Coordinates of C-alpha atoms and ligand atoms in Angstrom, one line a residue:
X1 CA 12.1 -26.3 11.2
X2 CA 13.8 -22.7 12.1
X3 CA 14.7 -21.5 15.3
X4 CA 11.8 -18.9 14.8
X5 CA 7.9 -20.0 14.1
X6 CA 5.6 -18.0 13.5
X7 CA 1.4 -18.5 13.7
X8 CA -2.3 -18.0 11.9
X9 CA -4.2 -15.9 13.8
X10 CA -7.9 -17.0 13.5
X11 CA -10.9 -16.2 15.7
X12 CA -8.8 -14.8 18.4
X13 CA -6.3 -17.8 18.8
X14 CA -2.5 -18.5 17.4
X15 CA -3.5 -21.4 15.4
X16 CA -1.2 -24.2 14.6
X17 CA -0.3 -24.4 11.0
X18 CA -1.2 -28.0 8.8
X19 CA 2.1 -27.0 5.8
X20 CA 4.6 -24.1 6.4
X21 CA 7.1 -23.1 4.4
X22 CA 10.3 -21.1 4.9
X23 CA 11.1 -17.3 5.0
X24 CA 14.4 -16.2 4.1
X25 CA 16.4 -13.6 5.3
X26 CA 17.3 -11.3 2.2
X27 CA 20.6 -10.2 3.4
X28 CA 22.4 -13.9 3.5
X29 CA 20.1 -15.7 1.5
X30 CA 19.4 -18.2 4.7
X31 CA 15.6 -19.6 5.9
X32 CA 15.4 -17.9 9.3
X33 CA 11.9 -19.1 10.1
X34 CA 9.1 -21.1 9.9
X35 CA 5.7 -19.5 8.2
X36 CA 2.6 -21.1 8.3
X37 CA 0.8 -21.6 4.7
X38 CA -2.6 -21.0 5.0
X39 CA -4.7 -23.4 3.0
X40 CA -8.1 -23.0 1.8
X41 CA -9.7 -24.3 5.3
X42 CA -7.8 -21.8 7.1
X43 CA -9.0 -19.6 4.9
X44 CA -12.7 -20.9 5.7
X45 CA -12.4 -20.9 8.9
X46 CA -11.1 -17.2 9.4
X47 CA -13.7 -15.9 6.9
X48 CA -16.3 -17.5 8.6
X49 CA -14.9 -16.2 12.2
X50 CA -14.9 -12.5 10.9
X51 CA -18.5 -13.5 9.5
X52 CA -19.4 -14.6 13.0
X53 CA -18.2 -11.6 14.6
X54 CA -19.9 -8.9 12.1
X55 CA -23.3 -10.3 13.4
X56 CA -23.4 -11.5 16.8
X57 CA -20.9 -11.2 19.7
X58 CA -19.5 -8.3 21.2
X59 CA -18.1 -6.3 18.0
X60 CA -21.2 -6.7 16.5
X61 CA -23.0 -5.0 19.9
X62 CA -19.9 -2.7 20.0
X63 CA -20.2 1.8 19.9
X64 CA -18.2 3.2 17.8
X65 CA -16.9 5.3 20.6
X66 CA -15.8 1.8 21.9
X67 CA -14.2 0.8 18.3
X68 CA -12.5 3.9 18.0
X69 CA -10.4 3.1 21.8
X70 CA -9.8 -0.2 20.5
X71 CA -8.2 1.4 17.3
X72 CA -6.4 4.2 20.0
X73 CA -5.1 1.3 21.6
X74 CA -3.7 -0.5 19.0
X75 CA -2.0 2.5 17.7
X76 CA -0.3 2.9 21.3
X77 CA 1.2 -0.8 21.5
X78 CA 2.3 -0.1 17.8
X79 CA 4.3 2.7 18.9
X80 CA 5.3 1.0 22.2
X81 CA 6.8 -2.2 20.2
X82 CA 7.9 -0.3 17.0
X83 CA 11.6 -1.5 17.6
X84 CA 10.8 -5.2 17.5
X85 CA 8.1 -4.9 14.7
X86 CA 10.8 -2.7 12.9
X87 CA 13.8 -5.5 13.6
X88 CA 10.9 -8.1 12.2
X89 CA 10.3 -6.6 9.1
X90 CA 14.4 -5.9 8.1
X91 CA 15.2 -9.4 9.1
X92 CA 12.6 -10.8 7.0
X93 CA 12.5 -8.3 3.9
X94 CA 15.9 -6.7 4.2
X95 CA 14.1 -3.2 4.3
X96 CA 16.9 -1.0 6.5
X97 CA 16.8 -0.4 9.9
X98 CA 16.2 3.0 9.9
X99 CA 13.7 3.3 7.8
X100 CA 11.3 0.5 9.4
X101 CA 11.5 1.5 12.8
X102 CA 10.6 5.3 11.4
X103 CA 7.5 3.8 9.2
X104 CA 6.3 1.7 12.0
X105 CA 6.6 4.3 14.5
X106 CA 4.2 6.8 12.2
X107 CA 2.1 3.6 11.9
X108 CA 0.7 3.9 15.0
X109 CA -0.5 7.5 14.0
X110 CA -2.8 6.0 11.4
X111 CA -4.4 3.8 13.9
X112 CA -4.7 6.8 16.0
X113 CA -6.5 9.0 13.3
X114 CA -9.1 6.3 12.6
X115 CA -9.7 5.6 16.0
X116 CA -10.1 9.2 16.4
X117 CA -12.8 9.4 13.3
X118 CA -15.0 6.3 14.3
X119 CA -17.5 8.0 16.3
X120 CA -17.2 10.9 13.9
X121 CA -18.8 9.5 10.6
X122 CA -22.4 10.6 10.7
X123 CA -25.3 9.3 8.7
X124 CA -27.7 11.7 7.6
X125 CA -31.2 13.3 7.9
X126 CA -32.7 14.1 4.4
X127 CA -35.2 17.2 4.6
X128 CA -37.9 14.9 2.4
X129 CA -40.2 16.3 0.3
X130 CA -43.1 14.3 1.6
X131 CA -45.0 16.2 4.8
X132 CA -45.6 12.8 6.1
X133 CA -42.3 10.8 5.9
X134 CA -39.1 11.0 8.2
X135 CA -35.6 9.8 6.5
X136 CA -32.6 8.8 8.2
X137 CA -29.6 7.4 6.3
X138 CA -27.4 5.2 8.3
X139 CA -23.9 4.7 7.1
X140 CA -23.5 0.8 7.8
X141 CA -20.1 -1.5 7.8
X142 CA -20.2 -2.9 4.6
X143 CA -19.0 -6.4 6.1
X144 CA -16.6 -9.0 6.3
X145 CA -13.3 -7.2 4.7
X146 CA -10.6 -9.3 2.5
X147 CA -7.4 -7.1 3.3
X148 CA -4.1 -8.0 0.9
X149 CA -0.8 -6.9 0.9
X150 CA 2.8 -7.1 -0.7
X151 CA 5.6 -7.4 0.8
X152 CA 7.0 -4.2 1.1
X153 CA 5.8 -2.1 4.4
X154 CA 3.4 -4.9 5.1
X155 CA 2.4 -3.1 8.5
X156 CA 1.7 0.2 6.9
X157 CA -0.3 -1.0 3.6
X158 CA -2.4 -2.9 6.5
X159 CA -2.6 -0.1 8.4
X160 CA -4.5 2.2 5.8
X161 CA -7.3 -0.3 5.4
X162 CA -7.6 -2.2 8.9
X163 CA -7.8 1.7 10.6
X164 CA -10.9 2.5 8.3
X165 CA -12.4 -0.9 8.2
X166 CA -12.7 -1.7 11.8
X167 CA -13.6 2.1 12.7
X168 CA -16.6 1.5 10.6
X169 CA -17.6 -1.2 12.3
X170 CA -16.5 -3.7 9.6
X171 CA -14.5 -7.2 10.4
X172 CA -10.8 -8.3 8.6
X173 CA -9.4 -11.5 7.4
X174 CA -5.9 -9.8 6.5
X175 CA -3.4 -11.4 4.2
X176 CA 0.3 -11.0 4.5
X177 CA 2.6 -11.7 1.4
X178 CA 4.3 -14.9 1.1
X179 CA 7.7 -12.8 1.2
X180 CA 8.3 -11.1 4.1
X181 CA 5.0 -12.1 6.6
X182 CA 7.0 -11.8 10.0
X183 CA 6.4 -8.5 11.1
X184 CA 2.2 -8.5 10.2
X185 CA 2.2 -12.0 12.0
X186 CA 3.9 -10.6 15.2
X187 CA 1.5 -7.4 14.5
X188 CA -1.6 -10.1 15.6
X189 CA -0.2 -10.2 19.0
X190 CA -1.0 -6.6 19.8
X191 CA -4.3 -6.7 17.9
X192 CA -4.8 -9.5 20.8
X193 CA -3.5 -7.4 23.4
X194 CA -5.8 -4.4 22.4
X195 CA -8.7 -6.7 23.3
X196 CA -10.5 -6.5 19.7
X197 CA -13.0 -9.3 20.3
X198 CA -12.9 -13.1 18.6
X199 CA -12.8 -12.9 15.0
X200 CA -12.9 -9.7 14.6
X201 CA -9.7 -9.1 13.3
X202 CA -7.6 -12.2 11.5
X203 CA -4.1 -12.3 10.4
X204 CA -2.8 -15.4 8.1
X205 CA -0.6 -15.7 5.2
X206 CA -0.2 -17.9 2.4
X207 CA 0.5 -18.5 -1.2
X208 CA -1.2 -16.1 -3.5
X209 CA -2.8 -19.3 -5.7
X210 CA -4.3 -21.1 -2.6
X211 CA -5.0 -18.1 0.2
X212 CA -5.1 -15.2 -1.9
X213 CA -7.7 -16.6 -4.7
X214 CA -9.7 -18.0 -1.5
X215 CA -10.1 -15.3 0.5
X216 CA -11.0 -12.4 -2.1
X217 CA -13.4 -15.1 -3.9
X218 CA -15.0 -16.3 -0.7
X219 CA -19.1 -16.2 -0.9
X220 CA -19.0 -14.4 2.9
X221 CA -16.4 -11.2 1.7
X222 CA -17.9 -8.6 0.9
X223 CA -15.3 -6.0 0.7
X224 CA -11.7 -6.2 -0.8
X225 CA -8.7 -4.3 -0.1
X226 CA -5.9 -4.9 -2.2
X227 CA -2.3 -3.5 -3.0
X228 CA -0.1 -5.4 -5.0
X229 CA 0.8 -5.3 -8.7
X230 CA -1.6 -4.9 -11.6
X231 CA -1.4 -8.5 -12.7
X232 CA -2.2 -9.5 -9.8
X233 CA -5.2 -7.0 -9.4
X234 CA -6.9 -8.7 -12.4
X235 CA -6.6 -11.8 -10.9
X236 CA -8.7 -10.6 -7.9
X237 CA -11.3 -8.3 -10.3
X238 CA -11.7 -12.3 -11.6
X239 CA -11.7 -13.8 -8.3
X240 CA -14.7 -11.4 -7.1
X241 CA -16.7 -12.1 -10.1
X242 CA -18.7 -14.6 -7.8
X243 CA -18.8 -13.0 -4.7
X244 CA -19.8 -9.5 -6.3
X245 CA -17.6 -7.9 -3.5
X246 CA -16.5 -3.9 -3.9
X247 CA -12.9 -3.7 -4.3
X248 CA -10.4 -0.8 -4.2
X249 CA -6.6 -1.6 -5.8
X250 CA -3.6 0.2 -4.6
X251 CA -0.7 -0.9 -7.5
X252 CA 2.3 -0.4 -9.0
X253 CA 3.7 2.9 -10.3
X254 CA 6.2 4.5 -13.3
X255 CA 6.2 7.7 -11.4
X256 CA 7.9 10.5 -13.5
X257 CA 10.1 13.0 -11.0
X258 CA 10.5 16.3 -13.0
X259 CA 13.3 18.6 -12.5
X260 CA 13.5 22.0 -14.5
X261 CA 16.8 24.3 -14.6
X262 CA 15.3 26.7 -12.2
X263 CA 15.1 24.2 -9.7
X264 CA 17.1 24.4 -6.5
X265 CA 19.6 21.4 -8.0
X266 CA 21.6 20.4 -5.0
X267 CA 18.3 19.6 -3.0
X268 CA 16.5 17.9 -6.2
X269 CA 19.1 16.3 -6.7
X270 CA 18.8 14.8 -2.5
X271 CA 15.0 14.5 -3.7
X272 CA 15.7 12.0 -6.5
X273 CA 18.6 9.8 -5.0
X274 CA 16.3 9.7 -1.8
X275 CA 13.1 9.1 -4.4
X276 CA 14.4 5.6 -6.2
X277 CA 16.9 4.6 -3.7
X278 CA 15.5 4.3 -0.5
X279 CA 13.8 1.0 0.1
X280 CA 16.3 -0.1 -2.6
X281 CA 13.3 1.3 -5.1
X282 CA 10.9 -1.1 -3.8
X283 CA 8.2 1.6 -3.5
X284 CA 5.2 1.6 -5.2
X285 CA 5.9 5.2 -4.9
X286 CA 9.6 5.1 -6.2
X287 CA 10.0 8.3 -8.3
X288 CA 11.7 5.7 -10.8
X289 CA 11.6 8.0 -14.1
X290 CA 13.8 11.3 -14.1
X291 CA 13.3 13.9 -16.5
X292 CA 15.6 16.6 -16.3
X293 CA 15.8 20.2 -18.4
X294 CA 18.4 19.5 -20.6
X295 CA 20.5 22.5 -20.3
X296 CA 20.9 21.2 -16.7
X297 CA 21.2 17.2 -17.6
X298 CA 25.1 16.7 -17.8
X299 CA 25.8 18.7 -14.3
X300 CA 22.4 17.5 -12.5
X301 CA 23.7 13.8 -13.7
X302 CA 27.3 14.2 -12.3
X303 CA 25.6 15.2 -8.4
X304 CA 23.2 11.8 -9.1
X305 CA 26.4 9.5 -9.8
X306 CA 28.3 11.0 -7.1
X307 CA 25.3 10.8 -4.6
X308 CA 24.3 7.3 -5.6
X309 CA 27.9 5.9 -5.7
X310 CA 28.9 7.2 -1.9
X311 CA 25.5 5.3 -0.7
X312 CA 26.7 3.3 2.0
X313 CA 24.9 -0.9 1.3
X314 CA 25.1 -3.1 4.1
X315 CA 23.9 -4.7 6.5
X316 CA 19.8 -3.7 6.8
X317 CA 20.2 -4.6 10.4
X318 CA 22.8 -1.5 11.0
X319 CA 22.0 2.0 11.4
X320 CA 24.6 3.1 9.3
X321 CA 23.9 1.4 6.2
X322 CA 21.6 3.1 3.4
X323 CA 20.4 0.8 0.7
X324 CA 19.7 -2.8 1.9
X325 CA 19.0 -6.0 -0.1
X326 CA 16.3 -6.6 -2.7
X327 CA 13.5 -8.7 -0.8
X328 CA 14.1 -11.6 -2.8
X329 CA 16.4 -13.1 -5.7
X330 CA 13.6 -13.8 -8.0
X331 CA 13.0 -9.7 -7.8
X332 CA 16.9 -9.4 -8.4
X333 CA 16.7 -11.4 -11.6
X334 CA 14.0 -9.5 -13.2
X335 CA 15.7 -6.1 -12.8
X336 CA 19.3 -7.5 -13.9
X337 CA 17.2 -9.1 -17.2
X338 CA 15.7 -5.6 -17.6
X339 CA 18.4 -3.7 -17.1
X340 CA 20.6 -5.8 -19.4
X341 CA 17.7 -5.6 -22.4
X342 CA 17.4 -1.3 -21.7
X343 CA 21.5 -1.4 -22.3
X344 CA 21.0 -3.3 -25.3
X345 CA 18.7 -1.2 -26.8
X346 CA 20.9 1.7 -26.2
X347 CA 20.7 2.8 -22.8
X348 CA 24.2 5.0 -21.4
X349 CA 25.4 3.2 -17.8
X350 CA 25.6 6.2 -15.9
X351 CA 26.2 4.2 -12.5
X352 CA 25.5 0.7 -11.5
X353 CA 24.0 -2.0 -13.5
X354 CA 25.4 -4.7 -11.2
X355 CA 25.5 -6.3 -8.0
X356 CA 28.0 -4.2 -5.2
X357 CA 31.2 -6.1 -4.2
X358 CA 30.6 -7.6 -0.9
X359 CA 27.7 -8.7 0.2
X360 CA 28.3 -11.9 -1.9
X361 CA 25.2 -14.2 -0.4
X362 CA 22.2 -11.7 0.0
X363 CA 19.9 -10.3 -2.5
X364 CA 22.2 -7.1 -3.0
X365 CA 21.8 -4.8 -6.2
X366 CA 23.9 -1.3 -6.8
X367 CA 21.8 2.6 -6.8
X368 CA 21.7 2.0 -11.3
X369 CA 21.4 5.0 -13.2
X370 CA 20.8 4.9 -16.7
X371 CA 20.7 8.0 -19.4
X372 CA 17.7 5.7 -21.3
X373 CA 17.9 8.6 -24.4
X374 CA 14.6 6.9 -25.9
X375 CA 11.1 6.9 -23.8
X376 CA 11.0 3.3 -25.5
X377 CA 13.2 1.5 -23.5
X378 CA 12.0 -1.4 -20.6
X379 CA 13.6 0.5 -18.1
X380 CA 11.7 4.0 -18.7
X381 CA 8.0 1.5 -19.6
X382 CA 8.6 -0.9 -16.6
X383 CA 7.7 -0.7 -12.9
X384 CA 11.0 -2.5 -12.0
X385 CA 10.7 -1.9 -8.1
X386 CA 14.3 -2.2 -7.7
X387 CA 17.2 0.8 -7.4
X388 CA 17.2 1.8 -11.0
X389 CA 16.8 5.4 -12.4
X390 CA 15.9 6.1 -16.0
X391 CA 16.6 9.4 -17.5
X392 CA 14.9 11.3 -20.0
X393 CA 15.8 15.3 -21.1
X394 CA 13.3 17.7 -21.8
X395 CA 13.1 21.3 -23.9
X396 CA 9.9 22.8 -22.6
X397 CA 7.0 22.6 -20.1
X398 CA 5.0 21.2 -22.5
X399 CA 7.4 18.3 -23.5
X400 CA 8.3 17.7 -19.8
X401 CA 4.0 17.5 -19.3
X402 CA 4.0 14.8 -22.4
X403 CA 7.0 12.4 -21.0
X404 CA 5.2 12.8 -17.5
X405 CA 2.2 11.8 -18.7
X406 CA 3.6 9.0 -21.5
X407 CA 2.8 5.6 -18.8
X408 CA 0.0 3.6 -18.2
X409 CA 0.5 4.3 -14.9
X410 CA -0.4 7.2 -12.6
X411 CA 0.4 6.7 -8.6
X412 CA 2.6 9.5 -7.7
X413 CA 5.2 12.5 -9.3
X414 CA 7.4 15.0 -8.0
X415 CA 8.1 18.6 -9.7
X416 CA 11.0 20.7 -8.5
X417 CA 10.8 24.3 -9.6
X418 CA 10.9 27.6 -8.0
X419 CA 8.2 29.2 -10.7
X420 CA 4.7 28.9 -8.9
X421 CA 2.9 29.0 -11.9
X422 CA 5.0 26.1 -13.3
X423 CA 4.5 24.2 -10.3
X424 CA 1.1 25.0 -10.4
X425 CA 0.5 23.7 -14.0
X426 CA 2.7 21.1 -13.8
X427 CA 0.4 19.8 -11.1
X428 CA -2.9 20.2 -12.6
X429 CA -1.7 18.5 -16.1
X430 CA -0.2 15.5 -14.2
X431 CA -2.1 12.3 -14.2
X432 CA -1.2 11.0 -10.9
X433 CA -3.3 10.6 -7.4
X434 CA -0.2 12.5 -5.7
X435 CA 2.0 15.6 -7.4
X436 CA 5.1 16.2 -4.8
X437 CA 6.4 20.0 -5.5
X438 CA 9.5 19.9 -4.4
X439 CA 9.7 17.2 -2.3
X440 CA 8.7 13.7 -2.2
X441 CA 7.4 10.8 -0.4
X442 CA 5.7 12.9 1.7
X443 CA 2.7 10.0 3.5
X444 CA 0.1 11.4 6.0
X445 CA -3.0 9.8 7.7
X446 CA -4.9 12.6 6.7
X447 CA -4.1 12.7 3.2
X448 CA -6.0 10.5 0.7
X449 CA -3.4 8.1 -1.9
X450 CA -4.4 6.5 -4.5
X451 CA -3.5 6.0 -8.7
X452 CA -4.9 7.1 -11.6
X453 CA -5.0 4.5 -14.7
X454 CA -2.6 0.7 -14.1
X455 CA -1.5 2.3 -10.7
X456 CA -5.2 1.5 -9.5
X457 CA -8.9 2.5 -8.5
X458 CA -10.2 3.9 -4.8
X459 CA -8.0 5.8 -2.6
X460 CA -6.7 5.1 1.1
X461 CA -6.0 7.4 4.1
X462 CA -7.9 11.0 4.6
X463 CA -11.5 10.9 5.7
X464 CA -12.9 9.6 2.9
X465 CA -11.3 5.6 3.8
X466 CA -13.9 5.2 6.2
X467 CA -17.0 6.0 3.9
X468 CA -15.2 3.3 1.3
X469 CA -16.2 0.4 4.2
X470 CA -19.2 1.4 4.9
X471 CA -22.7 1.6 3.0
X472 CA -25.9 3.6 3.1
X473 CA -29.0 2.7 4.7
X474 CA -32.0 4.7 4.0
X475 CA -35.0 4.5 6.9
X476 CA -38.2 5.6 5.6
X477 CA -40.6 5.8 8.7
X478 CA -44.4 7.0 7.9
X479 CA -45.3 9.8 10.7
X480 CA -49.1 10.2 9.5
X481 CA -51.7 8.2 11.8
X482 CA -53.9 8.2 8.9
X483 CA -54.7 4.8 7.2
X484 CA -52.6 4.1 4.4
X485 CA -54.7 5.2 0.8
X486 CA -55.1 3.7 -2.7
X487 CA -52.2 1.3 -2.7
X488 CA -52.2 1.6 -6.3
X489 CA -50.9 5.4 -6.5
X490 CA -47.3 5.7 -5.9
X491 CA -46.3 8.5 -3.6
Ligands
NAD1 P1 1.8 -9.2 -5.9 O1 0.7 -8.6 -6.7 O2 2.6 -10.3 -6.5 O3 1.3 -9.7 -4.5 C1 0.6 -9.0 -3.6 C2 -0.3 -9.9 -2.7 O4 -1.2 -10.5 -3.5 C3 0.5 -11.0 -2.0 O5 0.0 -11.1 -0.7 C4 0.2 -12.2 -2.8 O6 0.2 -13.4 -2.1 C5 -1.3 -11.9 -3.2 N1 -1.8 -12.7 -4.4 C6 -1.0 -13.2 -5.4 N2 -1.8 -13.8 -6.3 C7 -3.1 -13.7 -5.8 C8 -4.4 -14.1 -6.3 N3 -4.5 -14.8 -7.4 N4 -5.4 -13.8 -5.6 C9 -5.3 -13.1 -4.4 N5 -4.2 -12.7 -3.9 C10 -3.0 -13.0 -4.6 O7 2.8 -7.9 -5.5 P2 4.2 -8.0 -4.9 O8 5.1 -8.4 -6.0 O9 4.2 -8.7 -3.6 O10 4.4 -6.4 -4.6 C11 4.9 -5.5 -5.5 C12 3.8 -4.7 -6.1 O11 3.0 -4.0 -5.2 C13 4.3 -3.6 -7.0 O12 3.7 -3.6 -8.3 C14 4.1 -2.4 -6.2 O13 4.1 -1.2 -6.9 C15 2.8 -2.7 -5.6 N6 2.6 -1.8 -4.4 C16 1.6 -0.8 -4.5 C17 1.4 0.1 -3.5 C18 0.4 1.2 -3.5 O14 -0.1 1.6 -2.4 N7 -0.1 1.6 -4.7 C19 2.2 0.0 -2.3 C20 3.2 -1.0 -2.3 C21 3.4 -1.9 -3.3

């Protein structure tokens, strides 16, 4: 056992935990504390809880107006213990410093906007076309949601679907990853605080095989929420062939970052290095494919290798340091096979390609760059979600359109240009749910995010999110006193 133990949430009480297993601290490689494994019964147990709560008990009795203070409130104590939700999530996923405590400080803004919008969503009165008939259409909490998440920016991923779901009245058994569950786990303390009512909101985590398959198959879910990778997504489009429940998937990404010679090249170039290295390129978002007009590519290449080689690695814990650890090694060895097969297939090291000096027990891996010359290799196909950069030249437009556009994928792109009618087309050819022109990974609560193709289906954050959890109920109500006629004549 670890000096640090962490707890199930279920039905409003820290529950003790039958197995655990241990989390490990990506920057020394050492178990730091204890996590509990959810099994099947826990699983059961919190399903059933949220079930309980969806149909009788306070939240179930509970105004929108009073689900939306709730969601205020929650937001607040976010904000009020972003420091220590922020020192959580680097000690347990090696994420740096200052970029959790940012992220979990703009967290609290997305709790914010949905409590904000829950007395806001309004059903609907349908001007019938029968004289004698009044129609109402309620929008109704579609029930008992099964929330998933990886382990990168575990309190921002649940963020996006616990702020629409409990604004629409809707109940959450929320699964954190296996990798990295500390901060979500310490997250159930404020949802306690708040006051949401028993069973209402519950927080476990667990193994992917045991938990995850459980919770998103259970007979009583009626709503999934997932973000994770696409092998994983077909696993749960399995899992709810029983349960029949509607499911949005937030995945993976191959997200092209296109940079023509009339671009403003010293701050494209900030854009890219800040694009695949931040998060050590464990982004679903990470701008991980460059393609660069090739009358610029040698000098826009030489500002990338001096960039990504003065980027300070440390410590996550420390301020100063810029690119952590990966979150685990098993992520570590898949992008060293990787890059290793892309290099022997003919990709150009521009930078990297190994792990830094120092650093010699943690999960470390150097900013890679690599001039990949074919669109075949693994490195330009594969959503690595690691520090590597492929790059790819370009002639024209319409070339740069066609190696945008060459992945299965489609989350997210960037376009740096000053031409407004490039930008402009660049934007409407791109399959992707988000096109950044000049900038990127640019998030807002108000802005819907989603992927086109392997990167997923539904879309989180905007107004929208909050019609995804609920359903419509149509109220027919007969105004005529007059006895009801011929029953066999359809009206
Ligand atoms: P993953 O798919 O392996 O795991 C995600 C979650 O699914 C974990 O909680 C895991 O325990 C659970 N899980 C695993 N097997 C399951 C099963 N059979 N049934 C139910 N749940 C199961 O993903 P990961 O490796 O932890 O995270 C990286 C992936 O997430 C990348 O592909 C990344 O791009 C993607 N991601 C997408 C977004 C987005 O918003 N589009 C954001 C962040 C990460």
């Amino acid at each position: 056992m670890t000096a640090a133990v962490f707890r199930n949430y279920i039905d409003g009480r820290f529950a003790e935990a039958a197995a655990t297993f241990d989390s490990v601290d990506p920057s020394t490689g050492a178990a730091w504390a204890t996590m509990p494994a959810a099994t099947a019964a826990d699983v059961d147990r919190a399903v059933e809880a949220a079930h309980r709560a969806l149909r009788t008990g306070p939240w179930a009795s509970m105004t929108a107006t009073a689900r939306g203070k709730l969601l205020v409130r929650l937001g607040d104590l976010v904000v009020a213990n972003a420091d220590r939700l922020a020192e959580l999530e680097t000690r347990d996923t090696g994420k740096i410093i200052r970029e959790t405590r940012a992220q979990i400080a703009y967290v609290g803004d997305y709790y914010r906007y949905y409590g904000g919008l829950a007395d806001k969503h309004e059903g609907a009165y349908v001007p019938i076309d029968k004289a004698d008939m009044e129609v109402t259409v309620r929008p109704e909490p579609i029930g008992v949601v099964a929330a998933v998440v990886p382990w990168n920016s575990q309190l921002f991923l649940s963020a996006v679907k616990l702020g629409p779901a409990l604004a629409a009245g809707c109940t959450v058994v929320l699964k954190a990853s296996e990798d990295g569950p500390a901060p979500l786990l310490a997250f159930a303390e404020l949802v306690h605080d708040a006051g949401f009512p028993a069973g209402s909101v519950n927080i476990l985590t667990g193994f992917g095989q045991d938990c995850g398959r459980r919770l998103t198959g259970h007979p009583l879910v009626a709503r999934v929420a997932f973000t994770g990778g696409p092998s994983t997504a077909r696993e749960i489009v399995r899992n709810t062939a029983e349960n029949l429940a509607y499911t949005t998937l937030e995945l993976g990404g191959k997200s092209p970052v296109v940079v023509f010679a009339d671009a403003d090249l010293d701050s494209a170039a900030n854009a890219v290095v800040a694009g695949i290295f931040a998060a050590s390129g464990q982004s679903c978002v990470a701008g991980s494919r460059l393609l660069v007009e090739r009358s610029v590519k040698e000098a826009f290449l030489d500002s990338l290798k001096r960039k990504a080689e003065t980027i300070t690695i440390g410590d996550p814990q420390d301020p100063a340091t810029e690119m952590g650890p990966l979150a685990t090694v098993r992520q570590r060895e898949r992008i060293e096979a990787i890059v290793a097969e892309s290099l022997a297939k003919g990709g150009k090291l521009v930078t990297g390609g190994k792990r830094p000096d120092g650093g010699a027990s943690g999960f470390y891996y150097a900013p890679t760059i690599i001039d990949a010359g074919s669109p075949d290799l693994p490195c330009v196909r594969e959503e690595l979600f690691g520090p590597v950069l492929s790059v790819l030249p370009f002639d024209t437009e319409a070339e740069a359109l066609t190696l945008a556009n060459d992945t299965p994928f489609g989350l997210a792109s960037g376009v740096f240009t000053t031409n407004l009618g490039k930008a402009h087309r660049m934007a409407r050819g791109i399959h992707a749910g988000v096109v950044w022109i000049n900038t990127y990974r640019a998030v807002s609560p108000l802005v819907p995010f989603g992927g086109y193709g392997l990167s997923g289906l539904g879309r989180e954050g905007g107004l929208d999110a909050i019609r995804d959890y609920t359903r419509s109920k149509s109220v027919w109500i007969r105004t005529s006193d007059e006895p009801i006629p011929d029953p066999f004549v359809m009206r």
